[in-house]
Coordinates of C-alpha atoms and ligand atoms in Angstrom, one line a residue:
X115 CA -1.4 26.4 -1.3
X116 CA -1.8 23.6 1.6
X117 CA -5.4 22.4 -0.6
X118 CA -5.5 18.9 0.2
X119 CA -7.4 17.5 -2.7
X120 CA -7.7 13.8 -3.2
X121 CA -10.4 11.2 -2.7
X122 CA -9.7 10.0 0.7
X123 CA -10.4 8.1 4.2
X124 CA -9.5 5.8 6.4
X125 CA -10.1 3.2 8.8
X126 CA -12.0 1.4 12.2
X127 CA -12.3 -2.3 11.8
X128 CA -11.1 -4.6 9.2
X129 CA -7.6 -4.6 9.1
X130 CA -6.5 -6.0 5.7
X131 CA -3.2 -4.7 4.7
X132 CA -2.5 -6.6 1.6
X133 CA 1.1 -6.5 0.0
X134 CA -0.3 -7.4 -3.7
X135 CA 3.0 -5.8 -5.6
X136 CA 4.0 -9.5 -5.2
X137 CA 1.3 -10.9 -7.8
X138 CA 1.6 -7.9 -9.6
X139 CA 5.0 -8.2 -10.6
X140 CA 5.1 -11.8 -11.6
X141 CA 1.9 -10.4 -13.7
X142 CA 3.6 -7.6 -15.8
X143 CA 6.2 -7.4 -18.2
X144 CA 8.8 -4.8 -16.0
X145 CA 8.8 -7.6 -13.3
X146 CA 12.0 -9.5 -14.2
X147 CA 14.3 -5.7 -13.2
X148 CA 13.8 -5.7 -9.6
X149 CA 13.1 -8.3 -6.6
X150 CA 10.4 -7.2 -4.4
X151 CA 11.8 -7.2 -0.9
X152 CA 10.2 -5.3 2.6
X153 CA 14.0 -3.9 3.4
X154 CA 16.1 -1.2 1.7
X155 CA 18.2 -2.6 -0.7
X156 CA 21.1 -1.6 -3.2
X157 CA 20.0 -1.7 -6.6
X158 CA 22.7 -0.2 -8.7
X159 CA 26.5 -0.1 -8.2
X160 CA 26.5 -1.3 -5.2
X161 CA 29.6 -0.1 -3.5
X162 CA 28.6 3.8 -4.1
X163 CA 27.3 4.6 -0.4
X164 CA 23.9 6.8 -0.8
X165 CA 22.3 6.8 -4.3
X166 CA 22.3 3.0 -4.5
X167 CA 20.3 2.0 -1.6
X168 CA 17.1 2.9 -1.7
X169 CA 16.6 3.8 2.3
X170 CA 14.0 6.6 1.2
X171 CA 10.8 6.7 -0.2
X172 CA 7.7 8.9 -1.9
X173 CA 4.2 8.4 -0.6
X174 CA 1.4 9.5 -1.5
X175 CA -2.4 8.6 -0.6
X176 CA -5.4 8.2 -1.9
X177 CA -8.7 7.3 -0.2
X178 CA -12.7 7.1 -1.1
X179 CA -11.6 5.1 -3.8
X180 CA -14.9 3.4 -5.3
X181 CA -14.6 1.4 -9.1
X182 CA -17.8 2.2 -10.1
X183 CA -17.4 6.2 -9.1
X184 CA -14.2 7.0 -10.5
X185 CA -13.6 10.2 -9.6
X186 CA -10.5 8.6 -7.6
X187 CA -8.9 7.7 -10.9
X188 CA -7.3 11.3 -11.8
X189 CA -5.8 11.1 -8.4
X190 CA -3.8 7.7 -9.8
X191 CA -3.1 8.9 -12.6
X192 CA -1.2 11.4 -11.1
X193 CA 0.7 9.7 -8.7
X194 CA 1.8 7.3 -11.9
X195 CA 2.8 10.8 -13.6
X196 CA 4.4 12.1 -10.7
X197 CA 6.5 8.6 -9.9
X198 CA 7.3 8.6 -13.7
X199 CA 8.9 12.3 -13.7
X200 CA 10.7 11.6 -10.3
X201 CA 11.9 8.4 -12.5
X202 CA 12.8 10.1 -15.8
X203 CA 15.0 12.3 -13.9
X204 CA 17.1 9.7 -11.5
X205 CA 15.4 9.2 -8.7
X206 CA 16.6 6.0 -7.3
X207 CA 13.6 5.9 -4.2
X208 CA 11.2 3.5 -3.3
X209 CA 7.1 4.9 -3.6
X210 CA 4.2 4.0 -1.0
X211 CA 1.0 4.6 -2.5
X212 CA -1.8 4.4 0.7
X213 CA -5.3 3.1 -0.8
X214 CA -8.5 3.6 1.2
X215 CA -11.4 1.9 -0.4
X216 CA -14.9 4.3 -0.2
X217 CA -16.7 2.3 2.9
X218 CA -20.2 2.6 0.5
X219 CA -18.3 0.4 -1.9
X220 CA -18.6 -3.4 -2.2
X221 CA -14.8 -3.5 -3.4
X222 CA -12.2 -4.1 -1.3
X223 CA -9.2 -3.5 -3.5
X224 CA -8.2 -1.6 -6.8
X225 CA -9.2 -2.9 -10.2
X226 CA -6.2 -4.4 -12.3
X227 CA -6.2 -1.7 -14.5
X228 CA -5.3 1.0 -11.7
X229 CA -3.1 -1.5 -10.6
X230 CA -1.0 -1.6 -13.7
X231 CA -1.3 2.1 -14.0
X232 CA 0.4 3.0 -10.5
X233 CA 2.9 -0.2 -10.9
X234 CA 4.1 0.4 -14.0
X235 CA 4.1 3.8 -14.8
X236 CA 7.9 3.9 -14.0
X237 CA 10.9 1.9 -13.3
X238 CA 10.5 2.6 -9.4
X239 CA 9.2 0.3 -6.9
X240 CA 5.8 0.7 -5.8
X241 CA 4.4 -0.2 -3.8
X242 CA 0.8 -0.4 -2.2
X243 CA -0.9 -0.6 1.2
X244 CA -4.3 -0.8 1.7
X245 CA -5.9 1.5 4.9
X246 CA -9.1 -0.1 6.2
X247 CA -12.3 1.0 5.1
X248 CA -14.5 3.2 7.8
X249 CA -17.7 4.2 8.1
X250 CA -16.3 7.8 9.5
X251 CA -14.8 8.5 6.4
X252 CA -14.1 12.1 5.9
X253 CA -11.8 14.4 4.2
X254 CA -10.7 16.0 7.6
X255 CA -10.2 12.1 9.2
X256 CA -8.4 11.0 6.2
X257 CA -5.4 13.9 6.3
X258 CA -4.4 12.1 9.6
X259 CA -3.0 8.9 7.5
X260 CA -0.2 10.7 6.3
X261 CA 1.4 10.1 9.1
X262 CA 1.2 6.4 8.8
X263 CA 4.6 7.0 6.6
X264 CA 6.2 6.9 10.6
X265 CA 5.2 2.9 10.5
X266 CA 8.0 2.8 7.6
X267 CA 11.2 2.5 9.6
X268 CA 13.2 1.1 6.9
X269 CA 13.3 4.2 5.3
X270 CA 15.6 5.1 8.0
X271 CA 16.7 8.5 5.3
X272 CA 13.1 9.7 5.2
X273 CA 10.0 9.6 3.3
X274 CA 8.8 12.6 1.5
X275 CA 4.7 12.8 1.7
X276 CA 2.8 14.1 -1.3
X277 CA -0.3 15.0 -1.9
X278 CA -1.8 12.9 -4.6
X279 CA -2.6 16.3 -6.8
X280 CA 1.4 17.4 -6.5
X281 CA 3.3 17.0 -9.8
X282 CA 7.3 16.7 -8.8
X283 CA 9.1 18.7 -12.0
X284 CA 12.1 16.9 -10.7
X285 CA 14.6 14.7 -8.8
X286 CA 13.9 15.4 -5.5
X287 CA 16.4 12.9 -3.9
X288 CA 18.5 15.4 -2.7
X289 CA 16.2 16.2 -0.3
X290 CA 16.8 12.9 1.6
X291 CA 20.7 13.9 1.8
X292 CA 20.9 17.3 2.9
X293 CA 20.8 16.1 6.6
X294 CA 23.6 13.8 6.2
X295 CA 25.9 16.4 4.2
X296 CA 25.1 20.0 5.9
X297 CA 25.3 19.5 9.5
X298 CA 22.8 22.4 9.6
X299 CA 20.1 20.6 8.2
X300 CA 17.6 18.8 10.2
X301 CA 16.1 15.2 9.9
X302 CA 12.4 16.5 9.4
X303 CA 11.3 19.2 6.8
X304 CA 8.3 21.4 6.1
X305 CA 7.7 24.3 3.6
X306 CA 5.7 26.7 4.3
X307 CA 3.0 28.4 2.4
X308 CA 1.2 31.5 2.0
X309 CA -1.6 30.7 4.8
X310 CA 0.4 28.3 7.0
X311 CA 4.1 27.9 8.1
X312 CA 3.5 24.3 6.9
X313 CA 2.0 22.7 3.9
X314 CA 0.5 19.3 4.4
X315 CA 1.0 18.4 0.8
X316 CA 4.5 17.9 0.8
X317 CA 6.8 17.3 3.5
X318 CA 9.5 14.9 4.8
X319 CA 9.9 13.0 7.7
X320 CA 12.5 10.7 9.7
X321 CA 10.1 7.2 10.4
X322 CA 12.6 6.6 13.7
X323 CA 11.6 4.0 16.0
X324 CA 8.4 4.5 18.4
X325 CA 7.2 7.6 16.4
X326 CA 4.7 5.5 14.7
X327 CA 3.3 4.7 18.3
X328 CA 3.9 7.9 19.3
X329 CA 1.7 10.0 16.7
X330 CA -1.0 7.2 17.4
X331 CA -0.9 7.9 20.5
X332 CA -0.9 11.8 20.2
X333 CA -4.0 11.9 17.9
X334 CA -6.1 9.3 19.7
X335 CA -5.7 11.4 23.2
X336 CA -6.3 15.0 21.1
X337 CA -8.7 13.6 18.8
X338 CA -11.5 13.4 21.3
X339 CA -15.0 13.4 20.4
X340 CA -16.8 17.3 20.0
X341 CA -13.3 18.7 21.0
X342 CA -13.3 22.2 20.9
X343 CA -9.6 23.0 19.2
X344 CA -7.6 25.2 21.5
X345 CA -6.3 27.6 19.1
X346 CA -3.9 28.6 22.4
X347 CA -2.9 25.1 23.3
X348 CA -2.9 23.9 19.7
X349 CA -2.1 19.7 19.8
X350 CA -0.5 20.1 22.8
X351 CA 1.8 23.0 23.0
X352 CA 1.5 26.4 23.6
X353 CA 3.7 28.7 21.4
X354 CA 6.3 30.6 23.8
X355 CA 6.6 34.0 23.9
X356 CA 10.5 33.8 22.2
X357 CA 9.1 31.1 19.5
X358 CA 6.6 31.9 16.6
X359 CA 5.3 30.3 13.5
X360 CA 6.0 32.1 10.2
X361 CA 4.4 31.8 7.2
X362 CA 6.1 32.3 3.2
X363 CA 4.9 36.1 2.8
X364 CA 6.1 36.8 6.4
X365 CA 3.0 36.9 8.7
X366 CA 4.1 35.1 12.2
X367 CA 2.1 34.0 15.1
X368 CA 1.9 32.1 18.3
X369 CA -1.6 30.8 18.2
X370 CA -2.9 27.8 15.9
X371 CA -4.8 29.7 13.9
X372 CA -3.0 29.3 10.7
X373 CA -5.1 27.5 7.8
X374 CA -5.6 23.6 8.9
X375 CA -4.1 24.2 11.8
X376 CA -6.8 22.2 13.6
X377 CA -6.2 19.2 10.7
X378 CA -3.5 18.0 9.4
X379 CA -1.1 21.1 8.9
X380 CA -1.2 21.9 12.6
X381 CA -0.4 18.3 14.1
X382 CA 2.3 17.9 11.6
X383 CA 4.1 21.7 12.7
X384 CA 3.3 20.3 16.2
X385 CA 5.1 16.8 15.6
X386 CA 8.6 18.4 14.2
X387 CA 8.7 21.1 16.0
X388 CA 7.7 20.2 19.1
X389 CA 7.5 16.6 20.0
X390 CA 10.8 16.0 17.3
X391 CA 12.3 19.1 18.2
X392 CA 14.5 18.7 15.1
X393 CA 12.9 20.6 12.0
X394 CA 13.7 22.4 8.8
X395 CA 11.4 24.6 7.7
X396 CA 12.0 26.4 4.1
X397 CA 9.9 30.0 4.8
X398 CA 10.4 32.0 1.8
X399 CA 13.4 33.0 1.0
X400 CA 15.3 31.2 4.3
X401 CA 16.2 28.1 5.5
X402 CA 15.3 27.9 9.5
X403 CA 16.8 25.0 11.2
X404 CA 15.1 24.1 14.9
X405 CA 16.7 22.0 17.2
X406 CA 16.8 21.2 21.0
X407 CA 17.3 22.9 23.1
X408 CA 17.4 26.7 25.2
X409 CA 18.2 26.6 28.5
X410 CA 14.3 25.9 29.3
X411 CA 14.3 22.8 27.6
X412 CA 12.3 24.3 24.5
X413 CA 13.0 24.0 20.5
X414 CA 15.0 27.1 19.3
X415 CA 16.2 28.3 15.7
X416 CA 19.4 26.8 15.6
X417 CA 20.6 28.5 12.4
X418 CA 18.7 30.1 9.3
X419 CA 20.5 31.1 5.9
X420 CA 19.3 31.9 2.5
X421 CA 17.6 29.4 0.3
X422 CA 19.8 29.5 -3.1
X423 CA 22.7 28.0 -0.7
X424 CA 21.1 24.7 -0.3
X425 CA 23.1 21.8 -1.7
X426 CA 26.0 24.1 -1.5
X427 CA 28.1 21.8 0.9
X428 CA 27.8 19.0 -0.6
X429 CA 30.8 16.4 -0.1
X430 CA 32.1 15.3 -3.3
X431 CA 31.6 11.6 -2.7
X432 CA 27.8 12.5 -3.4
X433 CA 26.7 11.0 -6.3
X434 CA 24.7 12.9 -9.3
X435 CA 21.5 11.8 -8.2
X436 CA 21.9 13.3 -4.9
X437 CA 22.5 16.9 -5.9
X438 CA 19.3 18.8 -6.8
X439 CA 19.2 19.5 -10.7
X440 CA 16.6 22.8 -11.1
X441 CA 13.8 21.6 -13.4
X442 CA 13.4 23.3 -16.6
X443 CA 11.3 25.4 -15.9
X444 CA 9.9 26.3 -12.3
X445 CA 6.6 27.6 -12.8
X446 CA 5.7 28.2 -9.2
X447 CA 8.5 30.6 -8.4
X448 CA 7.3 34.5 -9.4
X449 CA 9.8 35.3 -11.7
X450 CA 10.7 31.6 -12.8
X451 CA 14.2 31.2 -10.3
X452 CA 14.2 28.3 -10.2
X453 CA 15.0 28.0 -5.9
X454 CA 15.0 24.7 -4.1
X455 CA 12.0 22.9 -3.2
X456 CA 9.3 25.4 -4.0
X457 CA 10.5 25.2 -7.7
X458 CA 10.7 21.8 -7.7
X459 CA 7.3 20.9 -7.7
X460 CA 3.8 21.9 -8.6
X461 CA 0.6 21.4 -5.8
X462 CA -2.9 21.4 -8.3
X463 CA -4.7 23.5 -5.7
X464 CA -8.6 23.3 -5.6
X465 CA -9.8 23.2 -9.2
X466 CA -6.8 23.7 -10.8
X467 CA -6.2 19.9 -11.5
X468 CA -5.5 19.5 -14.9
X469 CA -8.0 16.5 -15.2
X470 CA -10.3 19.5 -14.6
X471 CA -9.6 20.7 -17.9
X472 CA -9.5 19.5 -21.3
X473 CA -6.1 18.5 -22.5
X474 CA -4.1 21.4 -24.5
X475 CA -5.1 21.8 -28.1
X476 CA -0.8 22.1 -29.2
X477 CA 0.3 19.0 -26.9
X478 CA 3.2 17.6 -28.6
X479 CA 6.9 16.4 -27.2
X480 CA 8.0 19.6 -28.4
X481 CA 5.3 22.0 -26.4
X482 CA 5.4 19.2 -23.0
X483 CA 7.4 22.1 -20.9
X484 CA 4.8 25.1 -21.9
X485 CA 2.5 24.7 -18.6
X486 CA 2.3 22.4 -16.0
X487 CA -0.8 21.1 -18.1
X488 CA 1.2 20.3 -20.6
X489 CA 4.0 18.6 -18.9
X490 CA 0.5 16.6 -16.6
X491 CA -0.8 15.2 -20.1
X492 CA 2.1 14.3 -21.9
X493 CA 3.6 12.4 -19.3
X494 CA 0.3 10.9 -19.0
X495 CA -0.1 10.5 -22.5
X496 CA 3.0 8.6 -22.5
X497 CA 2.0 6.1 -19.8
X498 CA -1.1 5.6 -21.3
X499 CA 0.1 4.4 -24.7
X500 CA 3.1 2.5 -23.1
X501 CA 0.6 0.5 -20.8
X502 CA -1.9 0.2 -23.5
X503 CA -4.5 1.6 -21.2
X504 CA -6.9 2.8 -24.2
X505 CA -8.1 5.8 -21.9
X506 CA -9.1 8.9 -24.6
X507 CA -9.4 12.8 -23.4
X508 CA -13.6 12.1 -22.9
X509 CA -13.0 9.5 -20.7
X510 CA -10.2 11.6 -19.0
X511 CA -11.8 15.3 -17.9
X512 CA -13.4 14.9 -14.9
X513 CA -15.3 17.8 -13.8
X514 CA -16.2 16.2 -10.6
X515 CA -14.9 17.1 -7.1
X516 CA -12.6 14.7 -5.7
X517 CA -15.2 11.8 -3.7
X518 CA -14.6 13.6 0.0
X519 CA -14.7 17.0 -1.3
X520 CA -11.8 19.4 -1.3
X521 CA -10.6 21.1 2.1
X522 CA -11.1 20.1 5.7
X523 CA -14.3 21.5 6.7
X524 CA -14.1 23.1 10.9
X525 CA -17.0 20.9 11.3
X526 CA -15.9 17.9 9.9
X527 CA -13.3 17.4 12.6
X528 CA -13.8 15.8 16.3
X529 CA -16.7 13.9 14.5
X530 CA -17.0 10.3 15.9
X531 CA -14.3 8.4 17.6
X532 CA -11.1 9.3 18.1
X533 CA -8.3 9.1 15.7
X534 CA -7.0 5.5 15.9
X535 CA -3.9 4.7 13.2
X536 CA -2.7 1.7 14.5
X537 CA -5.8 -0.5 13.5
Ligands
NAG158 C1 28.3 25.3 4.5 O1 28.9 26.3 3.7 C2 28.8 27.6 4.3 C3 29.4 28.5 3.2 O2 30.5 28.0 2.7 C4 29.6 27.6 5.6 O3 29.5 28.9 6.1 C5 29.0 26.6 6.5 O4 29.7 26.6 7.7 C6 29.0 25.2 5.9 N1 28.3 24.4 6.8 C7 28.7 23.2 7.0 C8 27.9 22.4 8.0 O5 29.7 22.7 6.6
NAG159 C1 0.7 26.0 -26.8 O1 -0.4 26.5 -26.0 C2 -0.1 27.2 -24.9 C3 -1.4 27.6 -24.2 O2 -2.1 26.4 -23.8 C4 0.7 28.4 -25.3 O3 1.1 29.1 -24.1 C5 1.9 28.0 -26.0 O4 2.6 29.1 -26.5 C6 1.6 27.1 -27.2 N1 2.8 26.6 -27.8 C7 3.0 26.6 -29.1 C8 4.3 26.1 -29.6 O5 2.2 27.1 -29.9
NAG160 C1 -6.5 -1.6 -25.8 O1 -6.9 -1.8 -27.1 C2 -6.2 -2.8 -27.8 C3 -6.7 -2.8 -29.2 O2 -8.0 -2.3 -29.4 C4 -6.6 -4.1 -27.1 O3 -5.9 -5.2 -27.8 C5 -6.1 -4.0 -25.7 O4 -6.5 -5.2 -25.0 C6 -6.7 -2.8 -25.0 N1 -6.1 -2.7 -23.7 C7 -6.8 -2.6 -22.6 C8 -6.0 -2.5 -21.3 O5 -8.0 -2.6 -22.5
NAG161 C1 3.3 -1.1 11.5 O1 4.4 -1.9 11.1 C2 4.5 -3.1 11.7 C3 5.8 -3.8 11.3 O2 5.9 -3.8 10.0 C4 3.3 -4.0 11.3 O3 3.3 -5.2 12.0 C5 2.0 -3.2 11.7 O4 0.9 -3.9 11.3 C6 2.0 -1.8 11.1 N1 0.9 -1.1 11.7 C7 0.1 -0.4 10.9 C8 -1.1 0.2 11.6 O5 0.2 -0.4 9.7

């Protein structure tokens, strides 16, 4: 479900984009593994060509972050269990965590505690990036800073955005080398849902050169004050009559009606598919690969073919860590196959966050794979007494909506200035 539930924001004045990882990692004991460096570099065996650089990243965001209303917290704690699992399982990628500080807050960056938490939660490299405060904070404003990932060029093999309430059950590095080993495969990937034919809460995108400037650009022109969304026109393109949208169960359409299509969800389809022209999009049980161009200059389906053969042509120079290893279990899938991507990870739609719920009564190591709820605590349970955090189940369920609330509200967006990303 394309829920995107996290605190959230983002910015108009006061540009401080602070690098703290630096301090950080002289601070804490994992410091002495790696070198903190702003460029891709090869960590492991360092002739291998693919899993030893680290030319792709996670991101994830969270914004109306406020220390003394902590409803933010869960939100951390789940990107630390989320980096952790992608860890435990081989992923070799660096992670961006996006921070926006609550504007009604006198802080101006995270306590050391959720510092520690997010840093060290996993061997990965974290690191963080503040997003200015604003006084037009909203959850609508703040699902436009996704696309800040763009700014990240040195992740020239992608960066896979995730909501900060999606729980990876797995490796998903191989994600970043299907393009390079299927020729098939395109440089920018969506999933769809059941509402929309693409979910805001996880996707992957190329950051090439000028896109950042680009999407900036896009958003501050469409983003207009009291704009009336065009469901016809969408952000900027109207759907031909050979080209449609398609959703997971099958329903397709021309017009941006689909859920969020006037947030986040829409400008992202909009970006890959038409301003990239270079998409895939996993719709049920099919791969659909658009590229450029028909003989009108417009994106067309290139190719399509079933899910279960993803990873299929893999070359066999690709190391372990690049092929996509099914998760035990695959609670999303109906049925339990375990199929690429939508098996792979778990989205905590609405008020199905765990943190919304005590912890199970039977959590041990052995019971950790018996519900996503499980697997959420343990891991937490386990960064929690490695960091020495202290943190007990009381302090832990949260019953509170996330600080901005929980969807995009219609009349949230085109509220006060345009969307501007590159202050
Ligand atoms: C991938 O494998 C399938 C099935 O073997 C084959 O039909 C297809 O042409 C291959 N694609 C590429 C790009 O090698
Ligand atoms: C643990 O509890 C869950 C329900 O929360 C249940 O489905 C599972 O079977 C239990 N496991 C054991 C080993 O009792
Ligand atoms: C956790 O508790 C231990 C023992 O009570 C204490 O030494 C430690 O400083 C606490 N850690 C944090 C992060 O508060
Ligand atoms: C984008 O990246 C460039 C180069 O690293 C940096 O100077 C600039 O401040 C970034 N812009 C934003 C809005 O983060």
């Amino acid at each position: 479900m394309p829920d995107h539930d996290r605190c959230q924001f983002r910015g108009v004045y006061l540009l401080l984009f602070l690098l703290i990882e630096q301090q950080w990692r002289a601070i804490l004991k994992h410091s002495s593994t790696t070198e903190f460096t702003t460029t891709p570099q090869a960590t492991l065996h360092s002739n291998l060509t693919v899993a030893t650089t680290t030319r792709f990243a996670y991101a994830f965001l969270v914004a109306g972050c406020d220390p003394v209303r902590p409803a933010y917290r869960p939100f951390l704690s789940n990107i630390a269990v989320a980096t952790r699992l992608l860890a435990h399982h081989g992923s070799q990628a660096d992670v961006i965590v996006f921070v926006q500080m609550d504007f009604r807050s006198s802080h101006e960056v995270l306590p050391e505690n959720d510092l520690l938490l997010l840093i060290s939660s996993s061997s990965l490299r974290v690191h963080i990036h503040y997003i200015p405060k604003t006084p037009f904070q909203s959850y609508y404003r703040t699902q436009f800073d996704k696309f800040r990932i763009l700014n990240f060029t040195q992740y020239d093999q992608g960066i896979l955005f995730m909501d900060a309430d999606v729980m990876p059950l797995t490796n998903l590095d191989y994600l970043f080398s299907l393009s390079t080993t299927d020729a098939r495969i395109k440089n920018n990937w969506v999933v769809a849902g059941p509402i929309a034919p693409a979910n805001g809460g996880f996707f992957l995108l190329r950051p090439t050169h000028g896109a950042f400037e680009r999407v900036a650009a896009l958003l501050r022109e469409q983003t207009v004050s009291n704009r009336i969304f065009d469901s016809v026109q969408g952000w900027g393109h109207a759907v031909g009559p050979s080209d449609y949208w398609e959703t997971r169960t099958g329903k397709r359409g021309r017009e941006w009606t689909f859920y969020a299509a006037h947030a986040d969800q829409g400008f992202l389809y909009h970006w890959v598919k038409y301003e990239q022209k270079d998409v895939t999009t996993i719709v049920g049980s099919r791969v659909q690969n658009w590229g450029c161009c028909d003989e009108h200059g417009q994106v067309q389906l290139e190719s399509a073919f079933p899910l279960r053969d993803i990873g299929i042509n893999l070359t066999h120079d690709n190391t372990v860590s690049w092929q996509r290893k099914p998760p035990l279990t695959c609670w999303s899938v109906p049925g339990k196959e375990c199929l690429p991507v939508y098996g792979d990870f778990i989205h905590f739609g609405g008020r199905r966050k765990p943190w919304m719920k005590p912890p199970p009564a039977n959590l041990t190591r052995a019971t950790q794979w018996d519900s996503p709820n499980h697997l959420w605590y343990w891991t937490y349970w386990e960064i929690n007494s490695e960091l020495g955090l202290n943190l007990t189940a009381s302090e832990w369920v949260t019953p509170e909506d996330p600080p901005l609330g929980l969807k995009p509200g219609k009349r949230q967006a085109f509220q006060g200035p345009p969307i501007e990303l590159s202050r």
